[in-house]
GROMACS .gro file of C-alpha atoms in nm:
model
  466
    1MET     CA    1   0.010  -0.001  -0.011
    2CYS     CA    2   0.124   0.323  -0.143
    3ALA     CA    3   0.188   0.607   0.134
    4MET     CA    4   0.046   0.947   0.061
    5THR     CA    5   0.268   1.223   0.011
    6PRO     CA    6   0.260   1.466   0.308
    7THR     CA    7   0.266   1.765   0.034
    8ARG     CA    8  -0.095   1.633  -0.059
    9SER     CA    9  -0.382   1.679   0.155
   10LEU     CA   10  -0.695   1.423   0.123
   11SER     CA   11  -0.934   1.684   0.002
   12GLU     CA   12  -0.684   1.753  -0.301
   13VAL     CA   13  -0.633   1.374  -0.384
   14TRP     CA   14  -1.056   1.378  -0.391
   15CYS     CA   15  -1.058   1.648  -0.584
   16GLU     CA   16  -0.864   1.558  -0.890
   17ALA     CA   17  -1.037   1.212  -0.865
   18GLU     CA   18  -1.351   1.410  -0.893
   19ASP     CA   19  -1.210   1.605  -1.175
   20VAL     CA   20  -1.112   1.281  -1.352
   21ARG     CA   21  -1.449   1.120  -1.305
   22ARG     CA   22  -1.617   1.450  -1.461
   23SER     CA   23  -1.420   1.456  -1.741
   24PHE     CA   24  -1.451   1.039  -1.827
   25ALA     CA   25  -1.831   1.105  -1.731
   26TYR     CA   26  -1.865   1.367  -1.988
   27SER     CA   27  -1.652   1.202  -2.261
   28TYR     CA   28  -1.856   0.896  -2.182
   29SER     CA   29  -2.204   1.040  -2.221
   30ASP     CA   30  -2.088   1.167  -2.544
   31GLN     CA   31  -1.957   0.849  -2.678
   32ILE     CA   32  -2.319   0.668  -2.573
   33VAL     CA   33  -2.480   0.931  -2.755
   34ALA     CA   34  -2.268   0.934  -3.056
   35ASP     CA   35  -2.294   0.531  -3.057
   36ILE     CA   36  -2.709   0.565  -3.040
   37TYR     CA   37  -2.761   0.773  -3.334
   38GLY     CA   38  -2.474   0.584  -3.505
   39ASN     CA   39  -2.641   0.235  -3.458
   40ALA     CA   40  -2.996   0.429  -3.521
   41GLU     CA   41  -2.866   0.541  -3.873
   42GLN     CA   42  -2.721   0.179  -3.971
   43ILE     CA   43  -3.062   0.030  -3.888
   44THR     CA   44  -3.243   0.246  -4.080
   45LYS     CA   45  -3.008   0.174  -4.361
   46HIS     CA   46  -3.153  -0.176  -4.347
   47VAL     CA   47  -3.504  -0.120  -4.275
   48LEU     CA   48  -3.641   0.163  -4.460
   49SER     CA   49  -3.630   0.257  -4.825
   50LYS     CA   50  -3.638   0.600  -4.926
   51ARG     CA   51  -3.856   0.702  -5.200
   52GLY     CA   52  -3.791   1.109  -5.330
   53SER     CA   53  -3.979   1.318  -5.099
   54GLN     CA   54  -4.003   1.692  -5.211
   55ARG     CA   55  -4.105   1.780  -4.846
   56ILE     CA   56  -3.765   1.639  -4.679
   57ASN     CA   57  -3.559   1.733  -4.981
   58LEU     CA   58  -3.667   2.090  -4.865
   59ASP     CA   59  -3.620   2.062  -4.533
   60TYR     CA   60  -3.278   1.936  -4.598
   61LYS     CA   61  -3.193   2.250  -4.788
   62ILE     CA   62  -3.299   2.505  -4.564
   63ASP     CA   63  -3.106   2.342  -4.265
   64ASN     CA   64  -2.818   2.336  -4.510
   65LEU     CA   65  -2.864   2.705  -4.510
   66VAL     CA   66  -2.971   2.784  -4.102
   67THR     CA   67  -2.750   2.503  -3.970
   68SER     CA   68  -2.435   2.652  -4.194
   69LYS     CA   69  -2.128   2.682  -4.020
   70TRP     CA   70  -2.047   3.047  -4.262
   71LEU     CA   71  -2.463   3.115  -4.282
   72GLY     CA   72  -2.597   2.999  -3.981
   73TYR     CA   73  -2.477   3.276  -3.749
   74PRO     CA   74  -2.516   3.573  -4.002
   75LEU     CA   75  -2.890   3.428  -4.078
   76MET     CA   76  -2.944   3.424  -3.696
   77ILE     CA   77  -2.814   3.788  -3.674
   78LEU     CA   78  -3.000   3.933  -3.962
   79LEU     CA   79  -3.340   3.754  -3.828
   80LEU     CA   80  -3.263   3.925  -3.474
   81VAL     CA   81  -3.210   4.260  -3.657
   82GLY     CA   82  -3.518   4.221  -3.847
   83VAL     CA   83  -3.750   4.108  -3.551
   84LEU     CA   84  -3.614   4.436  -3.344
   85TRP     CA   85  -3.700   4.663  -3.629
   86ILE     CA   86  -4.035   4.519  -3.670
   87THR     CA   87  -4.079   4.570  -3.285
   88ILE     CA   88  -3.942   4.931  -3.267
   89GLU     CA   89  -4.090   5.086  -3.562
   90GLY     CA   90  -4.427   4.873  -3.518
   91ALA     CA   91  -4.494   4.973  -3.133
   92ASN     CA   92  -4.435   5.357  -3.170
   93VAL     CA   93  -4.784   5.448  -3.291
   94PRO     CA   94  -4.991   5.216  -3.070
   95SER     CA   95  -4.774   5.313  -2.753
   96GLY     CA   96  -4.822   5.672  -2.852
   97PHE     CA   97  -5.227   5.603  -2.849
   98LEU     CA   98  -5.215   5.385  -2.554
   99ALA     CA   99  -5.035   5.657  -2.395
  100ASN     CA  100  -5.259   5.927  -2.478
  101TRP     CA  101  -5.598   5.760  -2.425
  102LEU     CA  102  -5.459   5.640  -2.083
  103PHE     CA  103  -5.352   5.954  -1.933
  104ALA     CA  104  -5.653   6.126  -2.065
  105PHE     CA  105  -5.872   5.912  -1.832
  106GLN     CA  106  -5.612   5.989  -1.566
  107ASP     CA  107  -5.758   6.386  -1.631
  108GLN     CA  108  -6.125   6.261  -1.601
  109LEU     CA  109  -5.985   6.045  -1.266
  110THR     CA  110  -5.875   6.402  -1.144
  111VAL     CA  111  -6.189   6.540  -1.190
  112TRP     CA  112  -6.390   6.298  -1.044
  113PHE     CA  113  -6.127   6.311  -0.717
  114GLN     CA  114  -6.230   6.700  -0.706
  115TRP     CA  115  -6.580   6.651  -0.750
  116VAL     CA  116  -6.585   6.418  -0.427
  117GLY     CA  117  -6.376   6.637  -0.250
  118ALA     CA  118  -6.081   6.428  -0.224
  119PRO     CA  119  -5.739   6.562  -0.019
  120ALA     CA  120  -5.449   6.651  -0.265
  121TRP     CA  121  -5.231   6.390  -0.087
  122LEU     CA  122  -5.476   6.119  -0.168
  123HIS     CA  123  -5.529   6.221  -0.499
  124GLY     CA  124  -5.140   6.231  -0.587
  125VAL     CA  125  -5.093   5.889  -0.395
  126LEU     CA  126  -5.369   5.724  -0.625
  127VAL     CA  127  -5.366   5.912  -0.933
  128LEU     CA  128  -5.016   6.077  -0.978
  129GLY     CA  129  -4.872   5.785  -0.829
  130VAL     CA  130  -5.036   5.429  -0.859
  131TYR     CA  131  -5.228   5.502  -1.196
  132ARG     CA  132  -5.001   5.719  -1.379
  133THR     CA  133  -4.701   5.437  -1.310
  134LEU     CA  134  -4.954   5.149  -1.434
  135ALA     CA  135  -5.016   5.354  -1.734
  136TRP     CA  136  -4.649   5.406  -1.835
  137VAL     CA  137  -4.585   5.043  -1.768
  138VAL     CA  138  -4.882   4.915  -1.975
  139ALA     CA  139  -4.832   5.170  -2.243
  140VAL     CA  140  -4.451   5.084  -2.275
  141MET     CA  141  -4.498   4.724  -2.226
  142LEU     CA  142  -4.780   4.632  -2.409
  143PRO     CA  143  -4.769   4.742  -2.767
  144PRO     CA  144  -4.390   4.586  -2.802
  145MET     CA  145  -4.484   4.253  -2.623
  146ALA     CA  146  -4.819   4.218  -2.872
  147ILE     CA  147  -4.550   4.272  -3.142
  148PHE     CA  148  -4.226   4.058  -3.028
  149PHE     CA  149  -4.407   3.768  -2.882
  150PRO     CA  150  -4.629   3.654  -3.161
  151LEU     CA  151  -4.297   3.739  -3.348
  152PHE     CA  152  -4.126   3.477  -3.137
  153THR     CA  153  -4.391   3.239  -3.152
  154LEU     CA  154  -4.388   3.234  -3.514
  155LEU     CA  155  -4.039   3.143  -3.505
  156GLU     CA  156  -4.107   2.852  -3.247
  157ASP     CA  157  -4.414   2.695  -3.444
  158SER     CA  158  -4.206   2.724  -3.773
  159GLY     CA  159  -3.956   2.493  -3.634
  160TYR     CA  160  -3.652   2.752  -3.648
  161LEU     CA  161  -3.597   2.791  -3.249
  162PRO     CA  162  -3.452   2.438  -3.245
  163ARG     CA  163  -3.187   2.528  -3.478
  164ILE     CA  164  -3.080   2.831  -3.287
  165ALA     CA  165  -3.010   2.613  -3.014
  166PHE     CA  166  -2.839   2.345  -3.207
  167ASN     CA  167  -2.600   2.642  -3.394
  168LEU     CA  168  -2.528   2.773  -3.039
  169ASP     CA  169  -2.498   2.438  -2.862
  170HIS     CA  170  -2.134   2.444  -2.956
  171ILE     CA  171  -2.042   2.758  -2.819
  172PHE     CA  172  -2.253   2.723  -2.472
  173LYS     CA  173  -2.089   2.387  -2.420
  174LYS     CA  174  -1.737   2.583  -2.464
  175ALA     CA  175  -1.884   2.795  -2.162
  176LYS     CA  176  -1.988   2.454  -1.997
  177ALA     CA  177  -2.340   2.505  -2.008
  178CYS     CA  178  -2.636   2.366  -2.255
  179GLY     CA  179  -2.750   2.492  -2.609
  180LYS     CA  180  -3.136   2.494  -2.476
  181GLN     CA  181  -3.006   2.842  -2.273
  182SER     CA  182  -2.999   2.982  -2.563
  183LEU     CA  183  -3.407   2.933  -2.610
  184THR     CA  184  -3.436   3.077  -2.293
  185MET     CA  185  -3.245   3.355  -2.341
  186CYS     CA  186  -3.464   3.418  -2.686
  187MET     CA  187  -3.777   3.424  -2.438
  188GLY     CA  188  -3.567   3.705  -2.218
  189PHE     CA  189  -3.614   3.949  -2.482
  190GLY     CA  190  -3.978   3.970  -2.402
  191CYS     CA  191  -3.956   3.961  -2.044
  192ASN     CA  192  -3.689   3.846  -1.832
  193ALA     CA  193  -3.916   3.666  -1.574
  194ALA     CA  194  -4.076   3.470  -1.862
  195GLY     CA  195  -3.715   3.396  -1.967
  196VAL     CA  196  -3.648   3.246  -1.575
  197THR     CA  197  -3.988   3.045  -1.624
  198SER     CA  198  -3.858   2.898  -1.991
  199CYS     CA  199  -3.531   2.744  -1.818
  200ARG     CA  200  -3.762   2.446  -1.710
  201ILE     CA  201  -3.688   2.305  -2.050
  202ILE     CA  202  -3.324   2.236  -1.900
  203ASP     CA  203  -3.270   1.902  -1.745
  204SER     CA  204  -2.956   1.934  -1.570
  205PRO     CA  205  -3.045   2.124  -1.237
  206ARG     CA  206  -2.654   2.312  -1.268
  207GLU     CA  207  -2.723   2.437  -1.608
  208ARG     CA  208  -3.124   2.531  -1.507
  209LEU     CA  209  -2.949   2.737  -1.236
  210ILE     CA  210  -2.659   2.886  -1.472
  211ALA     CA  211  -2.911   2.970  -1.705
  212ILE     CA  212  -3.167   3.162  -1.430
  213LEU     CA  213  -2.859   3.354  -1.304
  214THR     CA  214  -2.766   3.502  -1.625
  215ASN     CA  215  -3.070   3.566  -1.817
  216ASN     CA  216  -3.067   3.925  -1.696
  217PHE     CA  217  -2.833   3.993  -1.926
  218VAL     CA  218  -3.056   3.975  -2.225
  219PRO     CA  219  -3.210   4.287  -2.229
  220CYS     CA  220  -3.598   4.290  -2.218
  221ASN     CA  221  -3.847   4.499  -2.374
  222GLY     CA  222  -3.871   4.700  -2.059
  223ARG     CA  223  -3.521   4.799  -2.099
  224PHE     CA  224  -3.595   4.869  -2.492
  225PRO     CA  225  -3.768   5.215  -2.440
  226THR     CA  226  -3.420   5.383  -2.227
  227MET     CA  227  -3.163   5.227  -2.478
  228ILE     CA  228  -3.392   5.326  -2.781
  229ALA     CA  229  -3.477   5.719  -2.637
  230ILE     CA  230  -3.063   5.713  -2.570
  231THR     CA  231  -3.002   5.582  -2.916
  232SER     CA  232  -3.202   5.783  -3.115
  233ILE     CA  233  -3.070   6.104  -2.930
  234PHE     CA  234  -2.707   6.072  -2.961
  235ILE     CA  235  -2.662   5.813  -3.280
  236GLY     CA  236  -2.958   5.812  -3.453
  237SER     CA  237  -3.046   6.154  -3.495
  238ALA     CA  238  -2.721   6.158  -3.714
  239MET     CA  239  -2.905   5.961  -3.987
  240ALA     CA  240  -3.263   6.035  -3.926
  241SER     CA  241  -3.354   5.885  -4.251
  242TYR     CA  242  -3.244   5.570  -4.132
  243SER     CA  243  -3.314   5.644  -3.772
  244ALA     CA  244  -3.526   5.311  -3.711
  245LEU     CA  245  -3.275   5.074  -3.874
  246ILE     CA  246  -2.961   5.251  -3.713
  247ASN     CA  247  -3.129   5.160  -3.364
  248ALA     CA  248  -3.204   4.847  -3.448
  249LEU     CA  249  -2.853   4.768  -3.523
  250VAL     CA  250  -2.706   4.953  -3.225
  251ILE     CA  251  -2.961   4.759  -3.010
  252SER     CA  252  -2.844   4.448  -3.173
  253GLY     CA  253  -2.498   4.513  -3.077
  254ILE     CA  254  -2.596   4.581  -2.727
  255ILE     CA  255  -2.784   4.223  -2.738
  256LEU     CA  256  -2.486   4.094  -2.844
  257LEU     CA  257  -2.292   4.239  -2.620
  258GLY     CA  258  -2.509   4.067  -2.376
  259VAL     CA  259  -2.499   3.722  -2.529
  260GLY     CA  260  -2.106   3.773  -2.515
  261VAL     CA  261  -2.147   3.865  -2.103
  262THR     CA  262  -2.383   3.562  -2.052
  263LEU     CA  263  -2.124   3.339  -2.177
  264LEU     CA  264  -1.867   3.478  -1.975
  265VAL     CA  265  -2.034   3.476  -1.664
  266SER     CA  266  -2.163   3.082  -1.775
  267LEU     CA  267  -1.817   3.000  -1.808
  268LEU     CA  268  -1.725   3.162  -1.469
  269LEU     CA  269  -1.993   2.987  -1.298
  270SER     CA  270  -1.916   2.642  -1.431
  271MET     CA  271  -1.594   2.687  -1.286
  272THR     CA  272  -1.660   2.805  -0.917
  273ILE     CA  273  -2.000   2.766  -0.762
  274LEU     CA  274  -2.128   2.565  -0.984
  275LYS     CA  275  -1.870   2.326  -1.110
  276GLY     CA  276  -1.940   2.066  -1.363
  277GLU     CA  277  -1.917   1.950  -1.718
  278PRO     CA  278  -2.180   2.037  -1.991
  279SER     CA  279  -2.471   1.771  -2.046
  280SER     CA  280  -2.493   1.642  -2.454
  281LEU     CA  281  -2.757   1.825  -2.619
  282VAL     CA  282  -3.007   1.563  -2.765
  283LEU     CA  283  -3.222   1.742  -3.003
  284GLU     CA  284  -3.466   1.580  -3.286
  285LEU     CA  285  -3.497   1.890  -3.513
  286PRO     CA  286  -3.872   1.898  -3.615
  287SER     CA  287  -3.992   1.954  -3.936
  288TYR     CA  288  -4.040   2.280  -4.077
  289ARG     CA  289  -4.446   2.348  -4.070
  290ARG     CA  290  -4.682   2.621  -4.167
  291PRO     CA  291  -4.766   2.793  -3.783
  292LYS     CA  292  -5.163   2.790  -3.694
  293PHE     CA  293  -5.180   3.152  -3.650
  294GLY     CA  294  -5.518   3.104  -3.434
  295ALA     CA  295  -5.334   2.930  -3.176
  296VAL     CA  296  -4.998   3.151  -3.210
  297ILE     CA  297  -5.223   3.442  -3.128
  298TYR     CA  298  -5.376   3.297  -2.811
  299ARG     CA  299  -5.035   3.190  -2.678
  300SER     CA  300  -4.840   3.483  -2.754
  301MET     CA  301  -5.123   3.713  -2.630
  302ILE     CA  302  -5.306   3.501  -2.349
  303ASP     CA  303  -4.998   3.268  -2.194
  304ARG     CA  304  -4.717   3.533  -2.265
  305THR     CA  305  -4.852   3.894  -2.307
  306LEU     CA  306  -5.113   3.927  -2.037
  307PHE     CA  307  -4.927   3.703  -1.802
  308VAL     CA  308  -4.602   3.937  -1.789
  309LEU     CA  309  -4.798   4.190  -1.826
  310ARG     CA  310  -5.026   4.124  -1.515
  311ARG     CA  311  -4.703   4.030  -1.298
  312ALA     CA  312  -4.550   4.365  -1.381
  313ILE     CA  313  -4.871   4.568  -1.276
  314ILE     CA  314  -4.888   4.383  -0.934
  315VAL     CA  315  -4.528   4.463  -0.898
  316ALA     CA  316  -4.559   4.853  -1.037
  317ALA     CA  317  -4.875   4.950  -0.825
  318PRO     CA  318  -4.709   4.991  -0.522
  319ALA     CA  319  -4.421   5.137  -0.666
  320GLY     CA  320  -4.618   5.432  -0.764
  321ALA     CA  321  -4.747   5.492  -0.455
  322VAL     CA  322  -4.355   5.497  -0.310
  323ILE     CA  323  -4.213   5.708  -0.609
  324TRP     CA  324  -4.504   5.992  -0.581
  325ILE     CA  325  -4.417   6.006  -0.193
  326LEU     CA  326  -4.062   6.018  -0.201
  327ALA     CA  327  -4.088   6.281  -0.451
  328ASN     CA  328  -4.350   6.491  -0.268
  329VAL     CA  329  -4.231   6.478   0.082
  330TYR     CA  330  -3.974   6.749   0.196
  331ILE     CA  331  -3.672   6.763   0.407
  332GLY     CA  332  -3.583   7.117   0.489
  333GLU     CA  333  -3.584   7.252   0.092
  334GLN     CA  334  -3.548   6.908  -0.090
  335SER     CA  335  -3.780   6.629  -0.119
  336ILE     CA  336  -3.723   6.296   0.007
  337LEU     CA  337  -3.597   6.179  -0.361
  338SER     CA  338  -3.354   6.479  -0.437
  339THR     CA  339  -3.177   6.436  -0.087
  340VAL     CA  340  -3.131   6.053  -0.157
  341ALA     CA  341  -3.014   6.147  -0.517
  342HIS     CA  342  -2.768   6.402  -0.378
  343ALA     CA  343  -2.605   6.128  -0.160
  344LEU     CA  344  -2.585   5.886  -0.455
  345ASP     CA  345  -2.412   6.130  -0.676
  346PRO     CA  346  -2.061   6.078  -0.573
  347LEU     CA  347  -2.079   5.718  -0.666
  348GLY     CA  348  -2.281   5.790  -0.989
  349GLN     CA  349  -2.018   5.979  -1.071
  350LEU     CA  350  -1.731   5.711  -0.996
  351ILE     CA  351  -1.900   5.502  -1.307
  352GLY     CA  352  -1.978   5.814  -1.518
  353LEU     CA  353  -2.334   5.863  -1.414
  354ASP     CA  354  -2.509   6.079  -1.138
  355GLY     CA  355  -2.714   6.043  -0.863
  356PHE     CA  356  -3.035   6.112  -1.012
  357ILE     CA  357  -2.979   5.806  -1.260
  358LEU     CA  358  -2.884   5.575  -0.985
  359MET     CA  359  -3.202   5.676  -0.802
  360ALA     CA  360  -3.384   5.606  -1.115
  361PHE     CA  361  -3.279   5.298  -1.132
  362ILE     CA  362  -3.315   5.199  -0.775
  363LEU     CA  363  -3.668   5.323  -0.801
  364GLY     CA  364  -3.721   5.140  -1.141
  365LEU     CA  365  -3.654   4.800  -0.957
  366PRO     CA  366  -4.014   4.723  -0.987
  367ALA     CA  367  -4.076   4.789  -1.372
  368ASN     CA  368  -3.757   4.906  -1.588
  369GLU     CA  369  -4.018   5.067  -1.824
  370ILE     CA  370  -4.054   5.361  -1.559
  371VAL     CA  371  -3.663   5.442  -1.514
  372LEU     CA  372  -3.674   5.723  -1.767
  373PRO     CA  373  -3.996   5.888  -1.649
  374ILE     CA  374  -3.836   5.896  -1.309
  375LEU     CA  375  -3.526   6.063  -1.421
  376ILE     CA  376  -3.708   6.336  -1.641
  377MET     CA  377  -3.948   6.388  -1.295
  378SER     CA  378  -3.644   6.432  -1.094
  379TYR     CA  379  -3.437   6.630  -1.319
  380LEU     CA  380  -3.765   6.867  -1.351
  381SER     CA  381  -3.846   6.820  -0.964
  382THR     CA  382  -4.247   6.808  -1.108
  383GLY     CA  383  -4.363   6.551  -0.816
  384ALA     CA  384  -4.493   6.319  -1.081
  385LEU     CA  385  -4.363   6.128  -1.352
  386GLN     CA  386  -4.310   6.290  -1.662
  387ASP     CA  387  -4.317   6.224  -2.027
  388PHE     CA  388  -4.142   6.421  -2.296
  389SER     CA  389  -4.337   6.564  -2.634
  390SER     CA  390  -4.038   6.515  -2.836
  391LEU     CA  391  -3.676   6.377  -2.854
  392GLU     CA  392  -3.498   6.698  -2.897
  393GLU     CA  393  -3.679   6.816  -2.579
  394LEU     CA  394  -3.543   6.529  -2.421
  395ARG     CA  395  -3.221   6.592  -2.552
  396ASN     CA  396  -3.215   6.953  -2.418
  397ILE     CA  397  -3.304   6.807  -2.064
  398LEU     CA  398  -3.042   6.580  -2.089
  399LEU     CA  399  -2.784   6.823  -2.175
  400ARG     CA  400  -2.883   7.095  -1.936
  401ASN     CA  401  -2.825   6.818  -1.676
  402GLY     CA  402  -2.436   6.745  -1.805
  403TRP     CA  403  -2.493   6.445  -1.993
  404THR     CA  404  -2.202   6.372  -2.274
  405TRP     CA  405  -2.171   6.074  -2.506
  406LEU     CA  406  -1.997   5.884  -2.199
  407THR     CA  407  -2.307   5.909  -2.005
  408ALA     CA  408  -2.539   5.809  -2.279
  409ILE     CA  409  -2.272   5.519  -2.320
  410ASN     CA  410  -2.276   5.419  -1.965
  411ILE     CA  411  -2.666   5.445  -1.905
  412MET     CA  412  -2.699   5.202  -2.194
  413LEU     CA  413  -2.450   4.963  -2.078
  414PHE     CA  414  -2.585   4.978  -1.722
  415SER     CA  415  -2.936   4.962  -1.802
  416LEU     CA  416  -2.777   4.635  -2.004
  417LEU     CA  417  -2.586   4.466  -1.707
  418HIS     CA  418  -2.740   4.609  -1.425
  419TRP     CA  419  -2.988   4.381  -1.141
  420PRO     CA  420  -3.322   4.224  -1.238
  421CYS     CA  421  -3.638   4.390  -1.207
  422ALA     CA  422  -3.860   4.253  -0.883
  423THR     CA  423  -4.087   4.054  -1.117
  424THR     CA  424  -3.759   3.864  -1.249
  425LEU     CA  425  -3.653   3.822  -0.882
  426LEU     CA  426  -3.993   3.702  -0.754
  427THR     CA  427  -3.978   3.449  -1.030
  428THR     CA  428  -3.623   3.336  -0.979
  429TYR     CA  429  -3.717   3.279  -0.604
  430LYS     CA  430  -4.005   3.065  -0.745
  431GLU     CA  431  -3.818   2.873  -0.967
  432SER     CA  432  -3.527   2.786  -0.770
  433GLY     CA  433  -3.659   2.798  -0.431
  434SER     CA  434  -3.365   2.920  -0.278
  435LYS     CA  435  -3.288   3.281  -0.108
  436LYS     CA  436  -2.940   3.214  -0.179
  437TRP     CA  437  -3.003   3.203  -0.597
  438THR     CA  438  -3.235   3.461  -0.589
  439PHE     CA  439  -2.978   3.674  -0.399
  440LEU     CA  440  -2.698   3.592  -0.635
  441SER     CA  441  -2.896   3.660  -0.954
  442PHE     CA  442  -2.932   4.013  -0.785
  443LEU     CA  443  -2.593   4.075  -0.674
  444ILE     CA  444  -2.382   3.917  -1.011
  445PRO     CA  445  -2.552   4.162  -1.252
  446THR     CA  446  -2.508   4.435  -0.986
  447LEU     CA  447  -2.128   4.393  -0.938
  448ILE     CA  448  -2.076   4.354  -1.294
  449GLY     CA  449  -2.272   4.636  -1.405
  450PHE     CA  450  -2.088   4.879  -1.181
  451THR     CA  451  -1.751   4.727  -1.279
  452ALA     CA  452  -1.791   4.775  -1.622
  453CYS     CA  453  -1.930   5.116  -1.616
  454PHE     CA  454  -1.649   5.223  -1.361
  455ILE     CA  455  -1.348   5.083  -1.593
  456LEU     CA  456  -1.518   5.218  -1.931
  457THR     CA  457  -1.534   5.589  -1.728
  458GLN     CA  458  -1.197   5.574  -1.589
  459LEU     CA  459  -1.054   5.467  -1.914
  460VAL     CA  460  -1.212   5.727  -2.111
  461ARG     CA  461  -1.116   6.004  -1.843
  462PHE     CA  462  -0.743   5.867  -1.827
  463ILE     CA  463  -0.711   5.876  -2.210
  464GLY     CA  464  -0.866   6.267  -2.202
  465LEU     CA  465  -1.143   6.222  -2.454
  466VAL     CA  466  -1.383   6.377  -2.176
   0.00000   0.00000   0.00000
């Protein structure tokens, strides 16, 4: 019996043996899957005779394009840009109409409150706080979701989404994650809460947790309004004739950055607190089929759009009351909102933002849609959520409050990487059943968001570009 050398502890020997076991299990499972498919192919050659099928040949031809090593990724990016362009361009008119209608009803509510002689503070909390916040959430969230989710469901029913998982499986396996995570990321575009729920499709508990913890790095449609507005002011306005396309390209670039961060964080989690080897993706690519539009509309609107909207409304309603109280209760000559914002200003300046921006993101925890209105309200000291009549008016407000191109980049970067909304955190707790993983889902993006903005700001200032 060999004596153990004193330089190696029992735990070190066990860890080395565990790594060998995992590596063997990983390669062995891959070999099993390869052998199963190899044997199945040999059996089918002996027992099946192929007749010329135009349908099968068409599927093969399409698959040769969409799963091609050279064309698969460009086609996915083009499809992403197209879906975003349709969503951005198509949501503008219904969102504006819905906002006008909802805020017109707010005026009617004000008349009713005055008629019954309600006190001003009650009108402020219920109408200017709760109702106005809910109106913002509905007007901003509903039109994009009503466009994005049907498009997503069409891709799902047509059979294309499994091809995305097939294309990205190799990249996710490099990060020791699962290719199915790409499908949960696609759901996150509409709502990160829905993306977290969709992680149920991942069989491995370890890989499911990785997908849950990283889903926030895919921007949901609640963050799109802020990104689109800032992009339109500082980038798209330079080419007004193609602003929608430019905005879609810039937002697509931000999304690709989020995908890169997702892969990097997935790899780091796999090497630290969620160690393990990636499971093999056994995926049968379905035939392409014509979507059933009735089922698409029902699933996208009832099961997804209204479901997500209901969750957002439940969280945003009390937040509206809190925001109004903070903006209208004064300590000395300043409201609580302004007092806290000034206290946060040194931290904000350190990462290229300011205290009002940080306060807007903090108060936007219930719903990301209200971040920009809170920021405008804070800058203008109006005491209630504010809209802007034009991008030029918003540009003037931001420039008067010290914004530069670096501020614009940092706010888009922070919007991409910062903590999840309250709805997503509640869904994470429901899916994981653990306060620890829920806290980590908040802590990880928060640290990454602050670190990324700090490094960029200090580097730009060191070079002397601002």
